CSV table of C-alpha atoms in Angstrom, one decimal:
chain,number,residue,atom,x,y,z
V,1,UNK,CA,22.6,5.3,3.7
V,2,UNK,CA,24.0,4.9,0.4
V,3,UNK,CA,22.4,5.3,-2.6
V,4,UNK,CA,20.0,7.3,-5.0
V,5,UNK,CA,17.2,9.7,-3.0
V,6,UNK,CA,13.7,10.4,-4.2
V,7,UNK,CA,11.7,13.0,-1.7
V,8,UNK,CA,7.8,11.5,-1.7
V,9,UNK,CA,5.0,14.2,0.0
V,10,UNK,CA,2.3,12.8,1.9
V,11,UNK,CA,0.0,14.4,3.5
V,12,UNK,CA,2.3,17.6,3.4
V,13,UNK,CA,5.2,15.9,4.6
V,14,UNK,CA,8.6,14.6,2.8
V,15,UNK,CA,9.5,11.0,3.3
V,16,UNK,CA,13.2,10.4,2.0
V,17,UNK,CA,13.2,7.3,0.2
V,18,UNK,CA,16.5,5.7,-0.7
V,19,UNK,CA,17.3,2.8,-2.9
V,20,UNK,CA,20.6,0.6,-2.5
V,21,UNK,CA,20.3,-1.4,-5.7
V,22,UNK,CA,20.7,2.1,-7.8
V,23,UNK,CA,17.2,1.3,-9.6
V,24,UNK,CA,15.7,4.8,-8.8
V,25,UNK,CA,13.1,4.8,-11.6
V,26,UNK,CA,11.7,1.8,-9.7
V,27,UNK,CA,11.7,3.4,-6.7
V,28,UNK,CA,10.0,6.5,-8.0
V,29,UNK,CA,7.2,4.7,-9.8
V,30,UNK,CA,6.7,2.6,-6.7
V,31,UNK,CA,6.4,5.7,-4.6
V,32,UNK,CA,4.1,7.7,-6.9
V,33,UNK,CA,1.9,4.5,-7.1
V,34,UNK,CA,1.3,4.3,-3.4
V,35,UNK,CA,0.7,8.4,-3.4
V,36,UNK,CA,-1.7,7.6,-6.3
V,37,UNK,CA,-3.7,4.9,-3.8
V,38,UNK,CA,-3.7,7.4,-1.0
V,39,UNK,CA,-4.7,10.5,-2.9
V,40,UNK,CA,-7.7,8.2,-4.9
V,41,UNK,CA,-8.9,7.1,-0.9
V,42,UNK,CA,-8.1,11.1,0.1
V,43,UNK,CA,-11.1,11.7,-2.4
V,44,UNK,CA,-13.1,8.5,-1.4
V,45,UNK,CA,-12.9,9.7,2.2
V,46,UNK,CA,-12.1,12.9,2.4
V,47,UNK,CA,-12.8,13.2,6.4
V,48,UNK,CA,-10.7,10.3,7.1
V,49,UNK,CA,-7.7,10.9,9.5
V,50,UNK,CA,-4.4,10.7,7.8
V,51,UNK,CA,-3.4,7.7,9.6
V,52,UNK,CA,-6.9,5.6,8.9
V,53,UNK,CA,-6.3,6.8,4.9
V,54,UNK,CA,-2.2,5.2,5.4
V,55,UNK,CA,-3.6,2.1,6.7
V,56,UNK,CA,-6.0,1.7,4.0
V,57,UNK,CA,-3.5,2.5,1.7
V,58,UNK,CA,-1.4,-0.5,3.2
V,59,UNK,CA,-3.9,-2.9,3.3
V,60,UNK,CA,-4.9,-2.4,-0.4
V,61,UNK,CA,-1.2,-2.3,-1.7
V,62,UNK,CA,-0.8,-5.4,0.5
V,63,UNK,CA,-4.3,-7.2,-1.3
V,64,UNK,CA,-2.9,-6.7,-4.6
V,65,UNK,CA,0.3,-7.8,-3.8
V,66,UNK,CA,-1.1,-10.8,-2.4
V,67,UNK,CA,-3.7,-11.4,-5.3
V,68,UNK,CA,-0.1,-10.9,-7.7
V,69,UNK,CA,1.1,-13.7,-5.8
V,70,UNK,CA,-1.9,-16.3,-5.6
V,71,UNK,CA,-2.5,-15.9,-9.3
V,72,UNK,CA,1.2,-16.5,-10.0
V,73,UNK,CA,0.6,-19.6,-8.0
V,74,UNK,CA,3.9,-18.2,-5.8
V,75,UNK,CA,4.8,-20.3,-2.7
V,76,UNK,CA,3.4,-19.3,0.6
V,77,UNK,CA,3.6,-20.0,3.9
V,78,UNK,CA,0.5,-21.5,5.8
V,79,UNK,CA,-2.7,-22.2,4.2
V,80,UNK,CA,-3.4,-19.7,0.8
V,81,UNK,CA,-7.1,-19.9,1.5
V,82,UNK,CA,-7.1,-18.7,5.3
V,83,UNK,CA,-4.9,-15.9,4.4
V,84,UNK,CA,-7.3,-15.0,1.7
V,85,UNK,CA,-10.2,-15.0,4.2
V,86,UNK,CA,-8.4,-13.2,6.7
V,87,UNK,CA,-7.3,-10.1,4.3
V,88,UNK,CA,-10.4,-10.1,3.1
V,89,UNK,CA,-12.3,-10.1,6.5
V,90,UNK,CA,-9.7,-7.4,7.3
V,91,UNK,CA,-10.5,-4.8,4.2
V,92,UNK,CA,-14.5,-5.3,4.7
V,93,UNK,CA,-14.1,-4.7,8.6
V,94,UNK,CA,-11.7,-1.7,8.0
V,95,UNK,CA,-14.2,-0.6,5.5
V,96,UNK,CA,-16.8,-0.5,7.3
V,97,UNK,CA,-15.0,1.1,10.3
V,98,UNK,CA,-13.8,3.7,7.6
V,99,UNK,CA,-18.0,3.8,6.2
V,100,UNK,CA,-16.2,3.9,2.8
């Protein structure tokens, strides 16, 4: 892999995260902003398994992405509004599995 490296800890591991394009600020803000999400659930939940706390993580990152998207009236595949029902059904189900 070719590129600039920026080491990101999680849960007291390293993941080596490379960027191709040379845009290594990006990839460090993008990285500390998804430790930021998992440390502020960490605190939420704090006897939440690392794996339910990396899902969460996901799924929020993912909500906001797709929130980004809707309001920037972005092209998507399939129906917008069963997507938005389905994420959302997702989150409340996966909080309430979570009892965050």
């Amino acid at each position: 892999m070719n590129g600039d490296k920026y080491n990101l800890e999680l849960f007291g591991q390293n993941f080596s995260l490379v960027t191709k394009d040379g845009k290594k600020d990006e990839l460090i803000k993008v990285g500390n902003y998804f430790k930021s999400i998992v440390e502020s659930i960490q605190k939420r939940a704090p006897n939440k398994s690392q794996l339910d706390i990396a899902v969460l993580a996901g799924l929020t990152v993912t909500d906001e992405l797709y929130n980004l998207a809707k309001s920037k009236k972005t092209t998507m595949n399939g129906d917008n509004q069963k997507i938005d029902e389905i994420i959302t059904q997702a989150i409340k189900q996966l909080e309430v599995s979570l009892k965050l």
